[in-house]
Amino acid sequence: MKKKWLKDIKTMLVMASLLLMITACGRGDNYVIRVGSKDFTESLIIAEIYSLALEDAGFAVDRTGHNLSSGLVHNAIISGEIDLYPEYTGTALLTVLGLPLMTDPIDVYEIVKREYYERYQITWLDFTQAHNGQGIVVRAELAQELGIATLSDLQAHAHQLRFVSTAEFLDREDGLKAMVSAFGPFDFRSIDIMGGGARYEALRTNAADVSVAFTTDGQLYNTHYFTLLVEDITIWPPYNLIPIVGNAVLGEHPAIADALNRLAPHLNTSTLLYMNSQVIIYGRDVQDVAREFFEALP
């Protein structure tokens, strides 16, 4: 009787051990990836696309880290509260790492990739052509009337023009100061401070002539109202949009990289501009726009 009891105990221990092994082996399919995003349309769209790609690869996804400020989302991945999020190379170079301004996209990517790996144990995945950089936009009618197509043209006509800007752009070294350093003084007729949507409305209603912009702002999808000027001397850093992932979770679940790198060839500036416009101009849901993009992938 005692031998049978010991045999039953051994059998139960073996079964429990096998169950633990099966659970551990299956953890990759069941692991919940915590995806973060910043608190603006483009970041929310891309984070949702990442989430869909991960779910398609068999992962469960936690989206509670979406819609964080830039500072909070960086701290969240450093502290391990989220596993990954979409980041911009220029933001990493200047704001996070505090390194000198550079303008070559690949050089910036390689530097931030190395520095994040060494300083923060974070991996930058594959490079994408999706770029949301600094820009200057002019009312289309006025740009045509005065022949303004480049930043050089703008500098020549600045005294005639009303400029609306963010306060940050006026103060940053890579903002108006960079324009002045490259082209000379921009003696605008007036300068006012406005938020993003208000700036575009001011241009559209002829309350202003020129505004600082980001090159994938949804409003720029309608070229009838706005002309994005050519940067004829390269003065601004690149802001390529790329997924970054904590090394610990990536080491344990390398399939994350496979799922997200699959997206890289299909993300570009035109794609970002279109998707942003669908949410900002046409009022579509972020989730619907992201799913439309993902389901159209080959």
Tab-separated table of C-alpha atoms in Angstrom:
chain	number	residue	atom	x	y	z
A	1	MET	CA	0.000	0.000	0.000
A	2	LYS	CA	2.847	2.359	0.900
A	3	LYS	CA	4.628	1.604	-2.397
A	4	LYS	CA	1.450	2.389	-4.344
A	5	TRP	CA	1.060	5.682	-2.450
A	6	LEU	CA	4.678	6.661	-3.230
A	7	LYS	CA	4.151	5.691	-6.874
A	8	ASP	CA	1.039	7.910	-7.048
A	9	ILE	CA	2.968	10.826	-5.543
A	10	LYS	CA	5.788	10.394	-8.089
A	11	THR	CA	3.254	10.238	-10.919
A	12	MET	CA	1.616	13.461	-9.728
A	13	LEU	CA	4.995	15.202	-9.464
A	14	VAL	CA	5.942	14.132	-12.981
A	15	MET	CA	2.605	15.344	-14.337
A	16	ALA	CA	2.975	18.675	-12.531
A	17	SER	CA	6.495	19.070	-13.922
A	18	LEU	CA	5.272	18.346	-17.452
A	19	LEU	CA	2.463	20.848	-17.010
A	20	LEU	CA	4.945	23.523	-15.963
A	21	MET	CA	7.126	22.748	-18.977
A	22	ILE	CA	4.169	22.952	-21.342
A	23	THR	CA	3.114	26.255	-19.800
A	24	ALA	CA	6.621	27.668	-20.099
A	25	CYS	CA	6.964	26.525	-23.715
A	26	GLY	CA	3.619	28.063	-24.597
A	27	ARG	CA	4.320	31.386	-22.916
A	28	GLY	CA	5.401	33.070	-26.171
A	29	ASP	CA	1.907	32.688	-27.616
A	30	ASN	CA	0.217	33.918	-24.453
A	31	TYR	CA	2.620	36.619	-23.307
A	32	VAL	CA	0.916	40.008	-23.115
A	33	ILE	CA	2.942	42.662	-24.968
A	34	ARG	CA	2.432	46.109	-23.485
A	35	VAL	CA	2.409	48.582	-26.386
A	36	GLY	CA	2.780	52.291	-25.658
A	37	SER	CA	2.298	55.427	-27.722
A	38	LYS	CA	2.618	59.173	-27.483
A	39	ASP	CA	-0.403	61.417	-27.110
A	40	PHE	CA	-1.034	62.488	-30.708
A	41	THR	CA	-2.772	61.011	-33.730
A	42	GLU	CA	0.188	59.633	-35.644
A	43	SER	CA	1.704	57.822	-32.686
A	44	LEU	CA	-1.683	56.351	-31.755
A	45	ILE	CA	-2.219	55.060	-35.298
A	46	ILE	CA	1.221	53.464	-35.532
A	47	ALA	CA	0.958	51.930	-32.061
A	48	GLU	CA	-2.358	50.369	-33.078
A	49	ILE	CA	-0.752	48.985	-36.255
A	50	TYR	CA	2.021	47.472	-34.106
A	51	SER	CA	-0.643	45.976	-31.839
A	52	LEU	CA	-2.462	44.397	-34.776
A	53	ALA	CA	0.782	42.959	-36.146
A	54	LEU	CA	1.643	41.436	-32.776
A	55	GLU	CA	-1.827	39.956	-32.374
A	56	ASP	CA	-1.552	38.505	-35.861
A	57	ALA	CA	1.714	36.867	-34.734
A	58	GLY	CA	-0.052	35.191	-31.822
A	59	PHE	CA	0.655	37.605	-28.978
A	60	ALA	CA	-1.889	39.124	-26.644
A	61	VAL	CA	-1.569	42.915	-26.464
A	62	ASP	CA	-2.169	45.395	-23.660
A	63	ARG	CA	-2.974	48.872	-25.046
A	64	THR	CA	-3.266	50.714	-21.717
A	65	GLY	CA	0.089	52.415	-22.359
A	66	HIS	CA	-1.275	54.346	-25.335
A	67	ASN	CA	-1.663	58.139	-25.268
A	68	LEU	CA	1.250	59.058	-22.990
A	69	SER	CA	3.235	62.282	-23.160
A	70	SER	CA	6.717	62.087	-24.705
A	71	GLY	CA	8.422	62.208	-21.327
A	72	LEU	CA	6.117	59.637	-19.756
A	73	VAL	CA	6.368	57.118	-22.591
A	74	HIS	CA	10.172	57.197	-22.468
A	75	ASN	CA	10.164	56.742	-18.704
A	76	ALA	CA	7.604	53.950	-19.055
A	77	ILE	CA	9.810	51.841	-21.321
A	78	ILE	CA	12.892	52.530	-19.182
A	79	SER	CA	11.065	51.386	-16.045
A	80	GLY	CA	9.557	48.337	-17.763
A	81	GLU	CA	5.948	49.541	-17.525
A	82	ILE	CA	5.613	49.122	-21.301
A	83	ASP	CA	7.552	46.875	-23.670
A	84	LEU	CA	7.670	48.915	-26.862
A	85	TYR	CA	6.414	52.032	-28.652
A	86	PRO	CA	7.033	54.030	-31.872
A	87	GLU	CA	9.812	56.614	-31.486
A	88	TYR	CA	11.398	59.246	-33.740
A	89	THR	CA	15.122	59.226	-34.432
A	90	GLY	CA	15.431	63.017	-34.144
A	91	THR	CA	13.616	63.070	-30.806
A	92	ALA	CA	15.931	60.364	-29.501
A	93	LEU	CA	19.043	62.181	-30.734
A	94	LEU	CA	18.255	65.666	-29.438
A	95	THR	CA	15.680	65.417	-26.660
A	96	VAL	CA	16.498	62.085	-25.013
A	97	LEU	CA	20.222	61.662	-25.634
A	98	GLY	CA	21.085	65.360	-25.784
A	99	LEU	CA	23.508	64.846	-28.668
A	100	PRO	CA	24.440	67.462	-31.297
A	101	LEU	CA	22.142	68.063	-34.252
A	102	MET	CA	22.810	65.853	-37.263
A	103	THR	CA	20.972	65.713	-40.572
A	104	ASP	CA	21.801	62.381	-42.222
A	105	PRO	CA	18.950	59.911	-41.547
A	106	ILE	CA	21.044	56.730	-41.517
A	107	ASP	CA	23.810	58.251	-39.387
A	108	VAL	CA	21.243	59.417	-36.834
A	109	TYR	CA	19.559	55.997	-36.824
A	110	GLU	CA	22.850	54.182	-36.223
A	111	ILE	CA	23.823	56.536	-33.387
A	112	VAL	CA	20.526	56.354	-31.523
A	113	LYS	CA	20.388	52.594	-32.064
A	114	ARG	CA	23.819	52.156	-30.463
A	115	GLU	CA	23.264	54.646	-27.632
A	116	TYR	CA	19.851	53.263	-26.637
A	117	TYR	CA	21.222	49.725	-26.584
A	118	GLU	CA	24.125	50.735	-24.349
A	119	ARG	CA	22.419	53.289	-22.095
A	120	TYR	CA	18.899	51.947	-21.753
A	121	GLN	CA	19.002	48.297	-22.918
A	122	ILE	CA	16.529	49.150	-25.681
A	123	THR	CA	16.668	47.933	-29.299
A	124	TRP	CA	15.681	49.979	-32.344
A	125	LEU	CA	14.150	47.689	-34.956
A	126	ASP	CA	14.433	48.068	-38.744
A	127	PHE	CA	14.774	51.526	-40.282
A	128	THR	CA	11.706	52.925	-42.066
A	129	GLN	CA	11.228	55.734	-44.582
A	130	ALA	CA	8.305	57.055	-42.522
A	131	HIS	CA	9.510	60.547	-41.657
A	132	ASN	CA	7.672	63.260	-39.751
A	133	GLY	CA	10.063	66.191	-39.707
A	134	GLN	CA	10.044	69.894	-39.167
A	135	GLY	CA	8.613	72.044	-41.928
A	136	ILE	CA	7.276	75.435	-42.910
A	137	VAL	CA	3.921	75.819	-44.629
A	138	VAL	CA	2.514	78.823	-46.513
A	139	ARG	CA	-0.993	79.615	-47.731
A	140	ALA	CA	-1.060	78.040	-51.186
A	141	GLU	CA	-2.588	81.077	-52.894
A	142	LEU	CA	0.044	83.388	-51.420
A	143	ALA	CA	2.907	81.018	-52.191
A	144	GLN	CA	1.854	80.990	-55.838
A	145	GLU	CA	1.374	84.763	-55.937
A	146	LEU	CA	4.812	85.565	-54.474
A	147	GLY	CA	6.684	82.617	-55.971
A	148	ILE	CA	7.564	81.064	-52.596
A	149	ALA	CA	8.614	77.435	-52.934
A	150	THR	CA	11.716	77.145	-50.725
A	151	LEU	CA	12.981	78.423	-47.393
A	152	SER	CA	15.268	80.779	-49.321
A	153	ASP	CA	12.222	82.268	-51.040
A	154	LEU	CA	10.538	82.640	-47.666
A	155	GLN	CA	13.483	84.517	-46.205
A	156	ALA	CA	13.328	87.039	-49.064
A	157	HIS	CA	9.611	87.719	-48.485
A	158	ALA	CA	9.487	87.362	-44.684
A	159	HIS	CA	8.904	91.093	-44.088
A	160	GLN	CA	5.563	90.791	-45.932
A	161	LEU	CA	4.300	87.767	-44.041
A	162	ARG	CA	2.470	86.988	-40.784
A	163	PHE	CA	4.020	83.992	-39.034
A	164	VAL	CA	2.265	81.703	-36.532
A	165	SER	CA	4.400	79.316	-34.532
A	166	THR	CA	4.707	77.204	-31.433
A	167	ALA	CA	6.665	78.785	-28.591
A	168	GLU	CA	8.998	75.794	-28.696
A	169	PHE	CA	9.936	76.367	-32.342
A	170	LEU	CA	10.986	79.951	-31.584
A	171	ASP	CA	13.282	78.843	-28.761
A	172	ARG	CA	14.811	75.569	-29.951
A	173	GLU	CA	18.226	75.472	-31.579
A	174	ASP	CA	16.771	73.333	-34.382
A	175	GLY	CA	13.804	75.675	-34.901
A	176	LEU	CA	13.760	79.272	-36.117
A	177	LYS	CA	17.337	79.719	-34.886
A	178	ALA	CA	18.491	77.042	-37.326
A	179	MET	CA	16.667	78.835	-40.155
A	180	VAL	CA	18.356	82.135	-39.279
A	181	SER	CA	21.753	80.453	-39.041
A	182	ALA	CA	21.389	78.920	-42.511
A	183	PHE	CA	19.575	81.674	-44.432
A	184	GLY	CA	19.918	84.918	-42.491
A	185	PRO	CA	17.274	86.893	-40.555
A	186	PHE	CA	13.568	86.200	-41.058
A	187	ASP	CA	12.033	89.591	-40.353
A	188	PHE	CA	8.410	88.531	-40.315
A	189	ARG	CA	5.756	91.228	-40.371
A	190	SER	CA	4.331	89.676	-37.187
A	191	ILE	CA	4.776	86.540	-35.058
A	192	ASP	CA	2.004	84.902	-33.009
A	193	ILE	CA	1.909	81.741	-30.900
A	194	MET	CA	-0.804	79.160	-31.715
A	195	GLY	CA	-1.555	75.439	-31.337
A	196	GLY	CA	-1.506	73.008	-34.269
A	197	GLY	CA	-5.127	73.072	-35.378
A	198	ALA	CA	-5.423	76.795	-34.752
A	199	ARG	CA	-2.398	77.533	-36.911
A	200	TYR	CA	-3.873	75.737	-39.915
A	201	GLU	CA	-7.215	77.441	-39.396
A	202	ALA	CA	-5.440	80.806	-39.294
A	203	LEU	CA	-3.830	80.069	-42.656
A	204	ARG	CA	-7.040	78.773	-44.164
A	205	THR	CA	-9.006	81.885	-43.123
A	206	ASN	CA	-6.257	84.339	-44.152
A	207	ALA	CA	-5.567	85.354	-40.545
A	208	ALA	CA	-1.922	84.330	-41.059
A	209	ASP	CA	0.401	83.571	-43.961
A	210	VAL	CA	3.094	81.180	-42.730
A	211	SER	CA	3.270	78.505	-40.059
A	212	VAL	CA	5.628	75.966	-38.607
A	213	ALA	CA	4.422	72.457	-39.450
A	214	PHE	CA	5.249	68.791	-39.219
A	215	THR	CA	5.607	67.155	-42.598
A	216	THR	CA	2.941	64.505	-42.006
A	217	ASP	CA	0.304	66.820	-40.498
A	218	GLY	CA	-3.041	65.564	-41.750
A	219	GLN	CA	-4.014	69.062	-42.880
A	220	LEU	CA	-1.255	68.972	-45.511
A	221	TYR	CA	-3.088	66.228	-47.364
A	222	ASN	CA	-5.174	69.032	-48.883
A	223	THR	CA	-2.688	70.941	-51.041
A	224	HIS	CA	-5.432	73.326	-52.175
A	225	TYR	CA	-4.938	75.402	-49.022
A	226	PHE	CA	-1.325	74.798	-48.008
A	227	THR	CA	2.122	74.627	-49.616
A	228	LEU	CA	4.901	72.845	-47.736
A	229	LEU	CA	8.178	74.581	-48.546
A	230	VAL	CA	11.284	72.815	-49.811
A	231	GLU	CA	14.209	72.708	-47.376
A	232	ASP	CA	16.802	73.859	-49.926
A	233	ILE	CA	19.569	73.803	-47.306
A	234	THR	CA	19.308	70.824	-44.941
A	235	ILE	CA	19.010	72.294	-41.458
A	236	TRP	CA	16.685	70.007	-39.515
A	237	PRO	CA	17.338	66.544	-38.103
A	238	PRO	CA	15.522	63.507	-39.495
A	239	TYR	CA	12.534	62.164	-37.583
A	240	ASN	CA	12.152	58.627	-38.912
A	241	LEU	CA	9.495	56.637	-37.053
A	242	ILE	CA	10.728	53.260	-35.806
A	243	PRO	CA	9.626	50.743	-33.144
A	244	ILE	CA	11.826	50.502	-30.053
A	245	VAL	CA	11.641	47.457	-27.761
A	246	GLY	CA	13.085	46.642	-24.355
A	247	ASN	CA	15.952	44.151	-24.666
A	248	ALA	CA	14.610	41.879	-21.938
A	249	VAL	CA	11.252	41.226	-23.583
A	250	LEU	CA	12.826	41.053	-27.057
A	251	GLY	CA	15.361	38.483	-25.872
A	252	GLU	CA	12.606	36.338	-24.445
A	253	HIS	CA	10.257	36.841	-27.415
A	254	PRO	CA	12.276	37.451	-30.613
A	255	ALA	CA	9.127	36.979	-32.701
A	256	ILE	CA	8.247	40.568	-31.730
A	257	ALA	CA	10.973	41.802	-34.079
A	258	ASP	CA	9.763	39.593	-36.912
A	259	ALA	CA	6.190	40.871	-36.551
A	260	LEU	CA	7.132	44.556	-36.472
A	261	ASN	CA	9.964	44.477	-39.011
A	262	ARG	CA	7.476	43.075	-41.509
A	263	LEU	CA	5.814	46.508	-41.448
A	264	ALA	CA	8.957	48.519	-42.221
A	265	PRO	CA	8.890	48.369	-46.056
A	266	HIS	CA	5.278	49.540	-46.089
A	267	LEU	CA	5.589	52.594	-43.830
A	268	ASN	CA	6.630	55.835	-45.497
A	269	THR	CA	5.906	59.557	-45.254
A	270	SER	CA	3.024	59.465	-47.737
A	271	THR	CA	1.384	56.658	-45.764
A	272	LEU	CA	1.646	58.636	-42.529
A	273	LEU	CA	0.218	61.737	-44.185
A	274	TYR	CA	-2.746	59.810	-45.577
A	275	MET	CA	-3.558	58.036	-42.321
A	276	ASN	CA	-3.261	61.238	-40.278
A	277	SER	CA	-5.606	63.019	-42.674
A	278	GLN	CA	-8.222	60.293	-42.300
A	279	VAL	CA	-8.398	60.907	-38.551
A	280	ILE	CA	-7.761	64.660	-38.355
A	281	ILE	CA	-9.651	65.859	-41.429
A	282	TYR	CA	-12.287	63.197	-41.988
A	283	GLY	CA	-12.917	62.212	-38.372
A	284	ARG	CA	-12.352	58.461	-38.716
A	285	ASP	CA	-11.397	56.344	-35.713
A	286	VAL	CA	-7.725	55.624	-35.154
A	287	GLN	CA	-8.492	51.900	-34.851
A	288	ASP	CA	-10.354	51.809	-38.168
A	289	VAL	CA	-7.579	53.610	-40.039
A	290	ALA	CA	-4.911	51.349	-38.535
A	291	ARG	CA	-6.867	48.200	-39.359
A	292	GLU	CA	-7.455	49.373	-42.938
A	293	PHE	CA	-3.698	49.786	-43.394
A	294	PHE	CA	-2.849	46.472	-41.765
A	295	GLU	CA	-5.417	44.416	-43.654
A	296	ALA	CA	-4.189	45.845	-46.975
A	297	LEU	CA	-0.637	44.594	-46.407
A	298	PRO	CA	0.539	41.923	-48.873
